[in-house]
Tab-separated table of C-alpha atoms and ligand atoms in Angstrom:
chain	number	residue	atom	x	y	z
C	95	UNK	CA	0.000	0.000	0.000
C	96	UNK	CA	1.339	3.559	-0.914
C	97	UNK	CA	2.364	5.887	1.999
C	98	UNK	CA	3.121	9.205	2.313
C	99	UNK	CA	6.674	10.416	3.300
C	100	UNK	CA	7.722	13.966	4.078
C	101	UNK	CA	11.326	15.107	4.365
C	102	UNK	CA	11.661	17.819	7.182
C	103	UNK	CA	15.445	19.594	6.369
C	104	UNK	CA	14.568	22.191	9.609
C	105	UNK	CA	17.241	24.638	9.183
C	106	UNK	CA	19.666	22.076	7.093
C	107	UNK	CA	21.707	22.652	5.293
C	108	UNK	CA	23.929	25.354	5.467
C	109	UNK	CA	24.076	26.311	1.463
C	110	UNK	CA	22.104	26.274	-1.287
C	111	UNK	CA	24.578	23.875	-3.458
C	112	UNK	CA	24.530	21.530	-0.717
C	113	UNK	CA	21.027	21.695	-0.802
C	114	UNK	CA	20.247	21.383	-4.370
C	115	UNK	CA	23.397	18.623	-4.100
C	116	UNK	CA	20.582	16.970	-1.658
C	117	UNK	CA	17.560	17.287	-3.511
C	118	UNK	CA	19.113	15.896	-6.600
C	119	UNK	CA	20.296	12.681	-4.730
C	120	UNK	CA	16.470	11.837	-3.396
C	121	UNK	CA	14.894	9.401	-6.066
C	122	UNK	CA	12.018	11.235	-8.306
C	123	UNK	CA	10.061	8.221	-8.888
C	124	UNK	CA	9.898	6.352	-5.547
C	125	UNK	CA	7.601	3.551	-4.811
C	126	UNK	CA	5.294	5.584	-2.293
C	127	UNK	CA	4.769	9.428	-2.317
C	128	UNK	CA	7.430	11.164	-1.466
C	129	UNK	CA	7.873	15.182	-0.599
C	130	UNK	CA	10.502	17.050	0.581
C	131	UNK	CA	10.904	20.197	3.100
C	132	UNK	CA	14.052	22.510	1.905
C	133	UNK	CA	14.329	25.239	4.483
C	134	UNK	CA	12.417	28.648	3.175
C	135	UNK	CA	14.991	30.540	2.105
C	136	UNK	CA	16.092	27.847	-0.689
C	137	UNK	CA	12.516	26.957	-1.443
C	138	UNK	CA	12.325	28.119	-4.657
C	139	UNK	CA	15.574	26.542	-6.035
C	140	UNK	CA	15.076	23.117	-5.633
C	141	UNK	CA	13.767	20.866	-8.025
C	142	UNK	CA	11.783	18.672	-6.295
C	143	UNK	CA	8.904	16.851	-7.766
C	144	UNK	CA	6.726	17.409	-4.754
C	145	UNK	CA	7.442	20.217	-2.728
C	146	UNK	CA	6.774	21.106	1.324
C	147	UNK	CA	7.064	24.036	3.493
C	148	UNK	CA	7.755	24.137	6.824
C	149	UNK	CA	5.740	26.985	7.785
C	150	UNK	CA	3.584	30.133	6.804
C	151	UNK	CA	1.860	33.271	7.871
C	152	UNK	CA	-1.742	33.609	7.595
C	153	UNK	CA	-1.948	36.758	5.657
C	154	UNK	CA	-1.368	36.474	2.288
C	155	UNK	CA	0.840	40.148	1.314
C	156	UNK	CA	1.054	43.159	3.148
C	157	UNK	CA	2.994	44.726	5.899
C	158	UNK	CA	3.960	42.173	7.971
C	159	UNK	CA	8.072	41.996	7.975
C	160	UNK	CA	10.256	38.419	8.422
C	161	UNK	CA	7.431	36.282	8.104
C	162	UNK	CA	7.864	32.854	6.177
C	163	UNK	CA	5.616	33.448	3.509
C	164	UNK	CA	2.026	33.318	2.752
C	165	UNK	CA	0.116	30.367	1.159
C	166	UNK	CA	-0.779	32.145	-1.871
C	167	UNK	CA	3.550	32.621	-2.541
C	168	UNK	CA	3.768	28.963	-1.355
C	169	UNK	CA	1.070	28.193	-4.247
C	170	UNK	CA	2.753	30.571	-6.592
C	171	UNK	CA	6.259	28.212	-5.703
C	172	UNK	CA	4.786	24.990	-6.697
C	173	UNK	CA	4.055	23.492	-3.002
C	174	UNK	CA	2.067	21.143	-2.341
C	175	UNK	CA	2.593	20.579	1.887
C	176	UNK	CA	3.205	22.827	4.577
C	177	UNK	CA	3.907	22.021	8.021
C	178	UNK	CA	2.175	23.769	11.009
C	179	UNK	CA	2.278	23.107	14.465
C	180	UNK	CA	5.809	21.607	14.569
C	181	UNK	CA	6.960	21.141	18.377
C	182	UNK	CA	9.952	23.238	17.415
C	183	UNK	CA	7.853	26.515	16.417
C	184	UNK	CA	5.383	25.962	19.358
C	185	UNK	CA	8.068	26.067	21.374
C	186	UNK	CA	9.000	29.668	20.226
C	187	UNK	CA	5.391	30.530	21.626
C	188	UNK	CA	3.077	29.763	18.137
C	189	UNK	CA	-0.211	29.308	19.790
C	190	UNK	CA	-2.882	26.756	18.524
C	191	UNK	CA	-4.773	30.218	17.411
C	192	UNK	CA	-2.162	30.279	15.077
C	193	UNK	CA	-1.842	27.062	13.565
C	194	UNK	CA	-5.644	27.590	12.984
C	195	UNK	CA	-5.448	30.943	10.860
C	196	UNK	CA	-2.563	29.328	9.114
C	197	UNK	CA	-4.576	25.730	8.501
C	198	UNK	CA	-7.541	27.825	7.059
C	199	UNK	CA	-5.001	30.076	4.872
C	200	UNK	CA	-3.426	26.924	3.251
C	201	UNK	CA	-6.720	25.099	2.554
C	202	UNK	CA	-8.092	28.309	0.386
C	203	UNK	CA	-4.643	28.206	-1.226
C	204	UNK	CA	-5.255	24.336	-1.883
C	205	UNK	CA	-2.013	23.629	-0.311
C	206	UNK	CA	-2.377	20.530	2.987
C	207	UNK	CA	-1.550	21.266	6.054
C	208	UNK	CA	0.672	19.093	8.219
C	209	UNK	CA	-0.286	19.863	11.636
C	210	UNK	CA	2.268	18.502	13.891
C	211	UNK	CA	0.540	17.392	17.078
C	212	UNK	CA	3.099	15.659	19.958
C	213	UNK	CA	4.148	19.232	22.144
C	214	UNK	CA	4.129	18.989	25.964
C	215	UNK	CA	3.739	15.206	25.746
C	216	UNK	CA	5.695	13.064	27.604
C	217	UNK	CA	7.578	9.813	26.842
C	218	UNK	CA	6.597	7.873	30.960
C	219	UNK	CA	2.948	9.574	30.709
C	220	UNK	CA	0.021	6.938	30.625
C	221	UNK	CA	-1.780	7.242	27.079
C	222	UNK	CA	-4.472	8.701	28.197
C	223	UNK	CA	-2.398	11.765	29.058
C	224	UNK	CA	-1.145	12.038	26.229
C	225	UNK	CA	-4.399	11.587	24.873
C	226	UNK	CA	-5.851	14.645	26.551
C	227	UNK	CA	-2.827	16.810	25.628
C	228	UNK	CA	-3.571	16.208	21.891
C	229	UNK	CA	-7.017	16.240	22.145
C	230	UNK	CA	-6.363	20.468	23.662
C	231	UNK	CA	-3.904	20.650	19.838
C	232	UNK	CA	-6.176	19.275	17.837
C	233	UNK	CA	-9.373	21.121	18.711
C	234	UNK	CA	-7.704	24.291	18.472
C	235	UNK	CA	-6.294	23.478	15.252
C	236	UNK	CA	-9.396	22.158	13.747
C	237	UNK	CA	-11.819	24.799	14.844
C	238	UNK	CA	-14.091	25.666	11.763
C	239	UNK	CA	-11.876	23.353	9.580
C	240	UNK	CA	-12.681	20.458	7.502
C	241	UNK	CA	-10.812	17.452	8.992
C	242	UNK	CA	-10.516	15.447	6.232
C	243	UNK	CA	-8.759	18.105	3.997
C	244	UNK	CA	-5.512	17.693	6.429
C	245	UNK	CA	-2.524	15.525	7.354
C	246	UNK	CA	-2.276	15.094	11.064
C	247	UNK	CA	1.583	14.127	12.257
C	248	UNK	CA	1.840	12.773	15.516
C	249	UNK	CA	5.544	13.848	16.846
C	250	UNK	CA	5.889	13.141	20.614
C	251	UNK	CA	8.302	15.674	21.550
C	252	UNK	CA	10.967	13.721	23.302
C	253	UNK	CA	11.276	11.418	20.719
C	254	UNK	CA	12.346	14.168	17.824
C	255	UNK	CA	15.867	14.293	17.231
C	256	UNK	CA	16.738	11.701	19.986
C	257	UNK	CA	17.935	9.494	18.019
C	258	UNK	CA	15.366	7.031	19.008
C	259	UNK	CA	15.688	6.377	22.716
C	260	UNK	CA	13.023	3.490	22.284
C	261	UNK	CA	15.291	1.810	19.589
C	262	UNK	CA	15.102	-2.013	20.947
C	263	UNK	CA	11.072	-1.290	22.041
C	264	UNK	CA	9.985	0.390	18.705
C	265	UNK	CA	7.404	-2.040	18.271
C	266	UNK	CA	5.789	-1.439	21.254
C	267	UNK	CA	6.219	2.179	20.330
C	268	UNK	CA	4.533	1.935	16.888
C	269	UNK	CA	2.018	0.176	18.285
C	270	UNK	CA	0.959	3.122	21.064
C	271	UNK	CA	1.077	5.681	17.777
C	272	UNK	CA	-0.800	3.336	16.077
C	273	UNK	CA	-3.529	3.935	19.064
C	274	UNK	CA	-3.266	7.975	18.546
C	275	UNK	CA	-3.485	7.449	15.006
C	276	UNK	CA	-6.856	5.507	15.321
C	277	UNK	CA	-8.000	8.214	18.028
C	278	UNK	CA	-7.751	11.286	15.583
C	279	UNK	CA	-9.040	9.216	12.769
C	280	UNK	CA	-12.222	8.330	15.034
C	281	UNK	CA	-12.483	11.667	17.484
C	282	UNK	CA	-11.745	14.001	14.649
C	283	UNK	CA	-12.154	12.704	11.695
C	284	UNK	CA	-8.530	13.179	10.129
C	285	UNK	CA	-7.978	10.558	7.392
C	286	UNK	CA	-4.440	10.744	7.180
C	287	UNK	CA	-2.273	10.060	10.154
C	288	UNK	CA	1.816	10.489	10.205
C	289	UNK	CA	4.555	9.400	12.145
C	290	UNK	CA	7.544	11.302	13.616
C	291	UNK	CA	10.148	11.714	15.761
C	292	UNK	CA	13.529	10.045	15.236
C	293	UNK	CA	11.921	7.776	12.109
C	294	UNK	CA	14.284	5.941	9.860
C	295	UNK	CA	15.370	3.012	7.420
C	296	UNK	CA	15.396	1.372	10.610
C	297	UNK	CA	12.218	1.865	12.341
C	298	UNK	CA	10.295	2.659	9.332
C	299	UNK	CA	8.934	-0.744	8.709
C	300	UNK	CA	7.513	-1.058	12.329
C	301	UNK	CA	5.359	2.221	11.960
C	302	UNK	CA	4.241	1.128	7.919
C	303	UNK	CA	2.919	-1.696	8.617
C	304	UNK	CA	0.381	-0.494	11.511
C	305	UNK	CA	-2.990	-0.012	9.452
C	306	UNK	CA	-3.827	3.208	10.585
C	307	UNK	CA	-0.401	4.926	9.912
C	308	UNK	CA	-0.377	6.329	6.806
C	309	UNK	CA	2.990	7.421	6.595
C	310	UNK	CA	6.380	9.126	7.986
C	311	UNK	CA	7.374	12.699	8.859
C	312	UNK	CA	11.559	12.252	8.848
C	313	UNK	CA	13.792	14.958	10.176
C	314	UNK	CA	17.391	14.015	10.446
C	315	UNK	CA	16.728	10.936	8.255
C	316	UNK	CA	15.668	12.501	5.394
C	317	UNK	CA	19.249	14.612	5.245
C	318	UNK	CA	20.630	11.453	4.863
C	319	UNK	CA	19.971	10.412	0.771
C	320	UNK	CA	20.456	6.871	1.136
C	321	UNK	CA	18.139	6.454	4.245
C	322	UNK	CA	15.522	8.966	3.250
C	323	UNK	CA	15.545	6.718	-0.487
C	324	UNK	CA	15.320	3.594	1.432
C	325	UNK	CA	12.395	4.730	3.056
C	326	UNK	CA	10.798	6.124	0.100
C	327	UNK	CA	11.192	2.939	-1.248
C	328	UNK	CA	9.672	-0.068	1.353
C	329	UNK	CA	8.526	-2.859	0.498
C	330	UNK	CA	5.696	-3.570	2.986
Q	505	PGA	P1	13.594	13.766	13.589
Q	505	PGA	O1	12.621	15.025	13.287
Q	505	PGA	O2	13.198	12.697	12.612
Q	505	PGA	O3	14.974	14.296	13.356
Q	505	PGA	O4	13.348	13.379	14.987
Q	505	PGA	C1	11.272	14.850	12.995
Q	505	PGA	C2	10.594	16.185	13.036
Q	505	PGA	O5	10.935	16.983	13.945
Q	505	PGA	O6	9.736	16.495	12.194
């Protein structure tokens, strides 16, 4: 079954030949859908088949210095994705008020959202904590929104960028964002539900072959050509 796997660069990597070096090393034809992330400020010179942000402002032109652009520029670019939400940006105070003006910006601009939900939570919390923390991020996000227009990501926040502290228990792990996966799917009616936070070659196959995962959000992975093509290219 195809799945959906998004390449988040963050702010990687330091020049724009070593990014388009990047980009031209990912395969262009991979077996399941595959988009990739380039920081803004190289956006527009990477040739990418399919094409992600990693964040916007809700306006679309005007007054409003340093932001990352608007959906309509993001449209006018080619892309496809954008990422909202992300545990690193809500951690530089983005509220879920926010996310919501930029979810309902995107969606007129045709462009899916990828609302990162996984801040505050906590990797020895029982799931039903970590239930009611992403319940709080996704009703904010959603408000007035249709569900089924979006890509949820579930990224606990202590397991980005760890390097995968659950390494020998990732099953176990895959199977408790399997649960979240089935909760926003039921509660909220997203249809498409992501993985992330430390994902890999590795690990990959664990999360893929839960049902109601529908795919992977990679950060450092997907800086790393050979991994990020492996993954594009499972067999599951
Ligand atoms: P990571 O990042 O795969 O490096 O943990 C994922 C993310 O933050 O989106």
């Amino acid at each position: 079954m195809q799945k959906i796997i998004i390449g988040n660069w963050k702010l990687n990597p330091l020049t724009l030949s070593e990014a388009q070096a990047l980009a031209g090393k990912i395969d262009r034809a991979p077996k399941h859908l595959a988009a990739i992330c380039p920081p803004t400020a190289f956006l527009s010179s990477i040739d990418y088949p399919v094409l992600g942000a990693q964040d916007c402002f809700w306006q679309a032109k005007g007054p409003y210095t340093g932001q990352s652009g608007s959906p309509a520029q993001l449209k006018s670019l080619g892309v496809k994705y954008c990422i909202v939400g992300h545990s690193e940006k809500r951690a530089l105070g983005e509220s879920g008020e926010q996310i919501n003006a930029k979810i309902m910006a995107l969606l007129e601009n045709k462009i899916t959202p990828v609302l990162c939900i996984g801040f505050d939570t906590k990797a020895d919390e029982d799931e039903l904590a970590v239930i009611d923390t992403l319940a709080e991020q996704l009703a904010e996000a959603l408000k007035n929104v249709d569900a089924a227009k979006i890509i949820v990501a579930y990224e606990p926040v202590w397991a980005i960028s760890s390097g995968n502290p659950y390494e020998t228990k990732h099953i176990e792990k895959a199977e408790h964002a399997e649960k979240i996966a089935i909760y926003a799917k039921t509660k909220f009616g997203i249809q498409t539900v992501l993985y992330g936070g430390s994902s890999n070659s590795a690990n990959a196959p664990s999360f893929l072959s839960q049902p109601n995962i529908d795919g992977l959000l990679p950060g450092g992975a997907s800086l790393l050509p050979d991994d990020f093509n492996q993954m594009i290219n499972l067999e599951l």
